[in-house]
PDB file of C-alpha atoms in Angstrom:
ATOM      1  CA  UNK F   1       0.000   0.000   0.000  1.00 73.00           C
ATOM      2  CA  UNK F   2       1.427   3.633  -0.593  1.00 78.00           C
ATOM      3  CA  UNK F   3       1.192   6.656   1.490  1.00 79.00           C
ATOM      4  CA  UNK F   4      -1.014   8.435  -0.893  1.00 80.00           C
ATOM      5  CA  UNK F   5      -3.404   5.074  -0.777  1.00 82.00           C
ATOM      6  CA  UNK F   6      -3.215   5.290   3.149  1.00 84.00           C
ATOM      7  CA  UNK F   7      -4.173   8.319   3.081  1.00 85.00           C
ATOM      8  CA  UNK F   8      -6.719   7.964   0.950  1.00 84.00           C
ATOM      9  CA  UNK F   9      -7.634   4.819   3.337  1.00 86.00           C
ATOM     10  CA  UNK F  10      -7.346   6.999   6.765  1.00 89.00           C
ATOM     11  CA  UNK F  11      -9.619   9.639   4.921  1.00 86.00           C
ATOM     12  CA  UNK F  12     -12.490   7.090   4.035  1.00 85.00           C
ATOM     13  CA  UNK F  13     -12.572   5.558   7.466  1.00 87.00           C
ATOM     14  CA  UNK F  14     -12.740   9.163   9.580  1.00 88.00           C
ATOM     15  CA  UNK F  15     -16.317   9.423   8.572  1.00 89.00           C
ATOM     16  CA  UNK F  16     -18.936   7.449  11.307  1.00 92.00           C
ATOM     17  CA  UNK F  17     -21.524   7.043   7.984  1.00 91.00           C
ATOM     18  CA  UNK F  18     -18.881   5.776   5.626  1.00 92.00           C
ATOM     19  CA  UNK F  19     -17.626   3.043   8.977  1.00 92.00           C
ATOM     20  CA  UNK F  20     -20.645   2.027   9.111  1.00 93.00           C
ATOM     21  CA  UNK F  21     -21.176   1.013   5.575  1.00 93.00           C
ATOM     22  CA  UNK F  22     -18.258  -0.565   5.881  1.00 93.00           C
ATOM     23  CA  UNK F  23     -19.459  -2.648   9.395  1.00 92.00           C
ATOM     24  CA  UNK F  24     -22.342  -3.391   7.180  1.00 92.00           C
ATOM     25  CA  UNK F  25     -20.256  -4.880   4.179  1.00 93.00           C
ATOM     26  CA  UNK F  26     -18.505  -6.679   6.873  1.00 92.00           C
ATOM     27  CA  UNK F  27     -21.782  -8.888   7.496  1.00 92.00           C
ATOM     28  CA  UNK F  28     -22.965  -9.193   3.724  1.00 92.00           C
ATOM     29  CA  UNK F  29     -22.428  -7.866   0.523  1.00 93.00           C
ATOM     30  CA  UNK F  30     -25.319  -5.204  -0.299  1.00 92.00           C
ATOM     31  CA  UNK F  31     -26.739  -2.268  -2.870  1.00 92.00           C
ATOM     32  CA  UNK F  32     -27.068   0.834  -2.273  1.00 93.00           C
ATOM     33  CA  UNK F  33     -30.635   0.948  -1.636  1.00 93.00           C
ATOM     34  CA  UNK F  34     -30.271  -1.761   0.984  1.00 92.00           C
ATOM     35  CA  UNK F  35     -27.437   0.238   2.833  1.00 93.00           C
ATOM     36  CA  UNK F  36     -29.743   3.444   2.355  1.00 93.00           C
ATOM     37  CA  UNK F  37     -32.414   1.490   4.255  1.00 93.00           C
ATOM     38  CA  UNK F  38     -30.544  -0.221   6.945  1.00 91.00           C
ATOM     39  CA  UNK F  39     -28.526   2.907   7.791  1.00 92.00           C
ATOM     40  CA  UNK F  40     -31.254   5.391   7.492  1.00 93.00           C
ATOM     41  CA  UNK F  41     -29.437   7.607   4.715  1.00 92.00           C
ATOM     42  CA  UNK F  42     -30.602   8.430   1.086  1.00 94.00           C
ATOM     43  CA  UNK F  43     -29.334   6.320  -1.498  1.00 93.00           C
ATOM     44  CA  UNK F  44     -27.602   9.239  -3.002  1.00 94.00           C
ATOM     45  CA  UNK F  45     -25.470   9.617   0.104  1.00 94.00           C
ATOM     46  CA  UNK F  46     -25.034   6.069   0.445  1.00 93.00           C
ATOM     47  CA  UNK F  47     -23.428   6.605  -3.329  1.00 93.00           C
ATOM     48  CA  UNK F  48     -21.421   9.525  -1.993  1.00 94.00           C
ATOM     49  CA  UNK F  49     -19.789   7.272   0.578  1.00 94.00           C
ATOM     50  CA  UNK F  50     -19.224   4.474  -1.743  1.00 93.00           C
ATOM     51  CA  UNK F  51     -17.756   6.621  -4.052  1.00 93.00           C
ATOM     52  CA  UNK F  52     -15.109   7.656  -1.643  1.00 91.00           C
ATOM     53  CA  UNK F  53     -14.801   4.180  -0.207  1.00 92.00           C
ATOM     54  CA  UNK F  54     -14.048   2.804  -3.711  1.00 91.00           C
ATOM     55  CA  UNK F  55     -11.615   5.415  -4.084  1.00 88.00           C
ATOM     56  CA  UNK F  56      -9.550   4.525  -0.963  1.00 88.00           C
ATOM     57  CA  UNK F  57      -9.926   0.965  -2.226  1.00 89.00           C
ATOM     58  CA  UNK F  58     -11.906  -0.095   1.140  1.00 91.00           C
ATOM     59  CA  UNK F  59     -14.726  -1.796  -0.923  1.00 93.00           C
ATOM     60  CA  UNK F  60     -15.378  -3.026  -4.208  1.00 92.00           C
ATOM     61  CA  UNK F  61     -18.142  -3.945  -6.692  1.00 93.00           C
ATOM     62  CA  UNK F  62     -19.722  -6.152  -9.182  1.00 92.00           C
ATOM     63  CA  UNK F  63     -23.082  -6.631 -11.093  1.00 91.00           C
ATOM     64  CA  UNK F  64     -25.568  -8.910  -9.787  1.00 87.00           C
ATOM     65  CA  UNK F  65     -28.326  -9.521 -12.033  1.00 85.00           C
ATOM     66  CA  UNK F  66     -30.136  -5.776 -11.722  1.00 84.00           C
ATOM     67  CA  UNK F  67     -28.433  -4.642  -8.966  1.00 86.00           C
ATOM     68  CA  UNK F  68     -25.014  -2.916  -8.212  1.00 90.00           C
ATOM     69  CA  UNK F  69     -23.601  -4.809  -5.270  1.00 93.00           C
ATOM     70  CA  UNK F  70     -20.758  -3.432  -2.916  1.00 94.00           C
ATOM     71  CA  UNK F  71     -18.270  -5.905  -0.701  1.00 93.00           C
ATOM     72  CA  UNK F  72     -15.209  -5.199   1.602  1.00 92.00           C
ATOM     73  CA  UNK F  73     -12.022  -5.833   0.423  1.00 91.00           C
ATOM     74  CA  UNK F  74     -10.882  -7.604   3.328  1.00 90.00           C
ATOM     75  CA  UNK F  75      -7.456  -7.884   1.866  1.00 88.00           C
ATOM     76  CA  UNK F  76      -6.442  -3.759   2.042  1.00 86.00           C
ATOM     77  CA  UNK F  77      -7.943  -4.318   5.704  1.00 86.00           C
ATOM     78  CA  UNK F  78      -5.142  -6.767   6.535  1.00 85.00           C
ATOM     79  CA  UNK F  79      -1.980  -4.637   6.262  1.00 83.00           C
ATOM     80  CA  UNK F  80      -1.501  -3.234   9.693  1.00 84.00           C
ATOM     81  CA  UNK F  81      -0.512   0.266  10.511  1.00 83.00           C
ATOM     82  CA  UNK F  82       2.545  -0.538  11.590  1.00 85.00           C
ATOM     83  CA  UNK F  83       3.641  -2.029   7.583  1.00 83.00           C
ATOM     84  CA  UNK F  84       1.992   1.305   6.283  1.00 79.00           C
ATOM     85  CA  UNK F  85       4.486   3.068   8.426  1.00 80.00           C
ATOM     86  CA  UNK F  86       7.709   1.493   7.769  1.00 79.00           C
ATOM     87  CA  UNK F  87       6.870   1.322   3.978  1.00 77.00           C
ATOM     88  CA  UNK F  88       9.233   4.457   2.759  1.00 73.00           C
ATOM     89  CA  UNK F  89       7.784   7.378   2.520  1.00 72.00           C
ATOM     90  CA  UNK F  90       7.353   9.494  -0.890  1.00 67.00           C
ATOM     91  CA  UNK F  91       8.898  12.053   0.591  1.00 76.00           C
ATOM     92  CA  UNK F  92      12.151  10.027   1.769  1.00 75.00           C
ATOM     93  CA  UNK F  93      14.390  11.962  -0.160  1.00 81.00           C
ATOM     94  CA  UNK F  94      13.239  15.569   0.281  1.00 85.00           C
ATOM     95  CA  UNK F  95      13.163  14.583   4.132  1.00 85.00           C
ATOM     96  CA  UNK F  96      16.683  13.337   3.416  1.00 86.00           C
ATOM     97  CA  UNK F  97      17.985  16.302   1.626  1.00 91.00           C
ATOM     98  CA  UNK F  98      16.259  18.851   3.618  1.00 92.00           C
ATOM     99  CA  UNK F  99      18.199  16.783   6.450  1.00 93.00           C
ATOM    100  CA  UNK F 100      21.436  16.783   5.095  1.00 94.00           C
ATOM    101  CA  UNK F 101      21.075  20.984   3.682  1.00 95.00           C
ATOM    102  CA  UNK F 102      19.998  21.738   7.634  1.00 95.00           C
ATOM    103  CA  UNK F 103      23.080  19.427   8.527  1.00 95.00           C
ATOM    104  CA  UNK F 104      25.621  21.558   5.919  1.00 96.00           C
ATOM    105  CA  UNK F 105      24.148  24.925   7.988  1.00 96.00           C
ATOM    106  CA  UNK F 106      24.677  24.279  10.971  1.00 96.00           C
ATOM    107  CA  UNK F 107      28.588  22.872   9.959  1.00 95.00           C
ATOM    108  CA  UNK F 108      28.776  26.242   8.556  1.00 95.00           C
ATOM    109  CA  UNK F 109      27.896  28.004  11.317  1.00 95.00           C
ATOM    110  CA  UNK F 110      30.044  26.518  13.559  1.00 95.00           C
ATOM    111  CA  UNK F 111      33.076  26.051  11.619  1.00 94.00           C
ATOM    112  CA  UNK F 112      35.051  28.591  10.140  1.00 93.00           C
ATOM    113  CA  UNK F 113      38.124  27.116   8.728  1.00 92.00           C
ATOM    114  CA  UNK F 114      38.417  23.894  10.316  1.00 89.00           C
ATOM    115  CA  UNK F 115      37.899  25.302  14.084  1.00 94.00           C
ATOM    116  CA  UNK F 116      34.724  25.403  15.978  1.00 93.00           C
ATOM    117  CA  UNK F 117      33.891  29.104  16.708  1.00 94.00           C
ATOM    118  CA  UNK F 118      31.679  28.024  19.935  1.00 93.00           C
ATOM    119  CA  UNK F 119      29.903  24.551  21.038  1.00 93.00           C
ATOM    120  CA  UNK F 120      25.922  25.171  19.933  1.00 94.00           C
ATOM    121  CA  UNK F 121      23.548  25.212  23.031  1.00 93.00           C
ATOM    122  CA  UNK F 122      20.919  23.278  21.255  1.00 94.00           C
ATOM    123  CA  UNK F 123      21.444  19.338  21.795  1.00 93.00           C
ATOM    124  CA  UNK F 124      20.580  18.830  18.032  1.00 94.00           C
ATOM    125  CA  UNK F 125      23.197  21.455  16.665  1.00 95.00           C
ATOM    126  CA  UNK F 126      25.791  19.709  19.025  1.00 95.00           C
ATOM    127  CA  UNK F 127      25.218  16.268  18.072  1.00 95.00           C
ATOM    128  CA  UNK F 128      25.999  17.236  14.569  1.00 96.00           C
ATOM    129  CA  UNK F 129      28.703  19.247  15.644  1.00 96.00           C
ATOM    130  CA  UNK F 130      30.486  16.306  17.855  1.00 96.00           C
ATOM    131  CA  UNK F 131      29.991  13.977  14.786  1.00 95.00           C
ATOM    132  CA  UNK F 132      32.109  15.925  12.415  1.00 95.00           C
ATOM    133  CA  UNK F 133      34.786  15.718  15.260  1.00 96.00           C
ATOM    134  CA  UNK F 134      34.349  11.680  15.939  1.00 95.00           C
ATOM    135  CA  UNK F 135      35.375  11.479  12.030  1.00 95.00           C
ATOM    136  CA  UNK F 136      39.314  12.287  13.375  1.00 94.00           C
ATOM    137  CA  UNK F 137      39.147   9.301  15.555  1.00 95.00           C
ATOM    138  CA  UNK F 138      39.701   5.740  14.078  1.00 93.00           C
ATOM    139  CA  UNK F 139      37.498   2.756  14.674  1.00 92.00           C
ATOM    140  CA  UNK F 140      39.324  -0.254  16.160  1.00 90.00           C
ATOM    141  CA  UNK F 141      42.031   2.046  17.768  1.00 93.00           C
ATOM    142  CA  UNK F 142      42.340   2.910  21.601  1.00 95.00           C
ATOM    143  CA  UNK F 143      43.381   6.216  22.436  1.00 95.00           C
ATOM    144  CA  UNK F 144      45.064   7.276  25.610  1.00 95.00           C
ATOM    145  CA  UNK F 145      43.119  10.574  26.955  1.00 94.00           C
ATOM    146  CA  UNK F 146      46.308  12.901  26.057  1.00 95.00           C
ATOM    147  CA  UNK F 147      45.480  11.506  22.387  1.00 95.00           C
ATOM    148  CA  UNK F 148      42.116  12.633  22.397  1.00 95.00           C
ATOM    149  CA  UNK F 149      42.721  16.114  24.483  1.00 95.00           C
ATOM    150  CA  UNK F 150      45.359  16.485  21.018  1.00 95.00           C
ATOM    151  CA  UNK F 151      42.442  15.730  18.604  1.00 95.00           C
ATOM    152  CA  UNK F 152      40.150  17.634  20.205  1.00 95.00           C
ATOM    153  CA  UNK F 153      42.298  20.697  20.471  1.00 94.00           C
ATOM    154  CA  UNK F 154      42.815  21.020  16.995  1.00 94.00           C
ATOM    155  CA  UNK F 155      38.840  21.938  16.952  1.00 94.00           C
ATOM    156  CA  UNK F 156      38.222  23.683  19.756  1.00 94.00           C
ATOM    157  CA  UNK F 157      40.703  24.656  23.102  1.00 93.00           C
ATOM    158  CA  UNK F 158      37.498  23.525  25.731  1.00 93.00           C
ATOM    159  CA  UNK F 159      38.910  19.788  24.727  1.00 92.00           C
ATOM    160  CA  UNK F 160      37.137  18.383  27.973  1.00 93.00           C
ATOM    161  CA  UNK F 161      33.521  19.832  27.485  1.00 94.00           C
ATOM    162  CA  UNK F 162      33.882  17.991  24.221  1.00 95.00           C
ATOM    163  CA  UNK F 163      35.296  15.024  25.128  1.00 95.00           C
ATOM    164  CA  UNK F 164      32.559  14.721  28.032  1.00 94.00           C
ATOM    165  CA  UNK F 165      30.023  14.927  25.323  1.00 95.00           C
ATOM    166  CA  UNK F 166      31.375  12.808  22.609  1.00 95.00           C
ATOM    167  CA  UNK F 167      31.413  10.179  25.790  1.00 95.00           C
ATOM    168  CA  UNK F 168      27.732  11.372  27.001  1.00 94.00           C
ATOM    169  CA  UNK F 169      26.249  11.088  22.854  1.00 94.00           C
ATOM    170  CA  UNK F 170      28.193   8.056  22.490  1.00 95.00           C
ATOM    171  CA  UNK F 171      30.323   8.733  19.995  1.00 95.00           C
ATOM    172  CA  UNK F 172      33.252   7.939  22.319  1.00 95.00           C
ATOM    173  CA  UNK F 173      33.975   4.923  24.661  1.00 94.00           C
ATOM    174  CA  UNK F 174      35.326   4.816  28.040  1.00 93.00           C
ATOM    175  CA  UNK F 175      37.209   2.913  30.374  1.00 92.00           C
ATOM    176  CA  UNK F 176      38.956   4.288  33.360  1.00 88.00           C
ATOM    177  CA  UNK F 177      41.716   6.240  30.389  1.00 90.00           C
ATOM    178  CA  UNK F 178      41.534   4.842  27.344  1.00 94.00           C
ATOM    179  CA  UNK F 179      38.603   5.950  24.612  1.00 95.00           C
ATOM    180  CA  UNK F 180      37.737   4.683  21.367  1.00 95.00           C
ATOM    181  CA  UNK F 181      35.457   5.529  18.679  1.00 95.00           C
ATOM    182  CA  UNK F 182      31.927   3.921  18.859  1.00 92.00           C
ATOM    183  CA  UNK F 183      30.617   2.120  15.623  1.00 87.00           C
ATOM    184  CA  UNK F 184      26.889   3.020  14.598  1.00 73.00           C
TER     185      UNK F 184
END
């Protein structure tokens, strides 16, 4: 299912008349005069509803000797929320690059010429501030704390507020005075 027919799904079902028909179809399949009757609406609104439940894919219909009858498509009912969710999103990549241009900014603002001008206030800005550092450290390498003080320093001279952090965001391992650079 895509997000645009979820969304068409989520629209159909926020409607009490429309979840109704659609308790109804649940029991039996039916016409539209026979929905109109049992759900005290007009037939025209009945066709409304229908209409939009079609759209959304919810319910589906066939000819039966003079009569139009709808039925539930059980099978669109079956995908939980959850799959809808971690399906990827149409709008991956714009979220992605809109991401990674807000990423680039803050850098920007921050760095000028390799140094960091001050550590950002905001937990976000800092996180992406503390990754660029982590990049000068090597996986699979232990580093004494003078080592990392050095590395540090060429970024900014408050080497311990930093290296506090990396530790805090995980970025950094511990143990008693040897670090290392966490994998992701």
């Amino acid at each position: 299912m895509t997000e645009t027919d979820a969304i068409n799904l989520f629209k159909g079902l926020a409607d009490k008349s429309r979840l109704q028909i659609l308790k109804s179809l649940a029991v039996e399949d039916m016409y539209v005069e026979r929905l109109a009757e049992r759900l005290g609406l007009t037939p025209s609104t009945i066709s409304f509803h229908l209409k939009k439940l079609s759209d959304a894919s919810a319910v589906t219909a066939y000819k039966n000797q003079y009569y139009m009858m709808y039925s539930l498509n059980k099978e669109i009912f079956q995908t939980s929320i959850l799959e809808i969710l971690q399906q990827e999103s149409d709008e991956a990549q714009k979220q992605a690059k809109r991401d990674a241009d807000y990423r680039q900014r803050v850098i920007d603002a921050f760095f000028e010429y390799g140094k960091l001008k001050s550590i950002p206030t905001q937990r976000k800005k800092e996180r992406i501030i503390l990754e660029v550092i982590a990049k000068a450290f090597e996986f699979d390498r232990i580093y004494s704390e003078r080592e990392v003080n050095l590395i540090i320093a060429d970024f900014h001279d408050d080497f311990c507020t930093i290296r506090r952090d990396m530790v805090g965001e995980r970025l950094l391992g511990r143990n008693g005075m040897e670090y290392w650079r966490i994998k992701d």
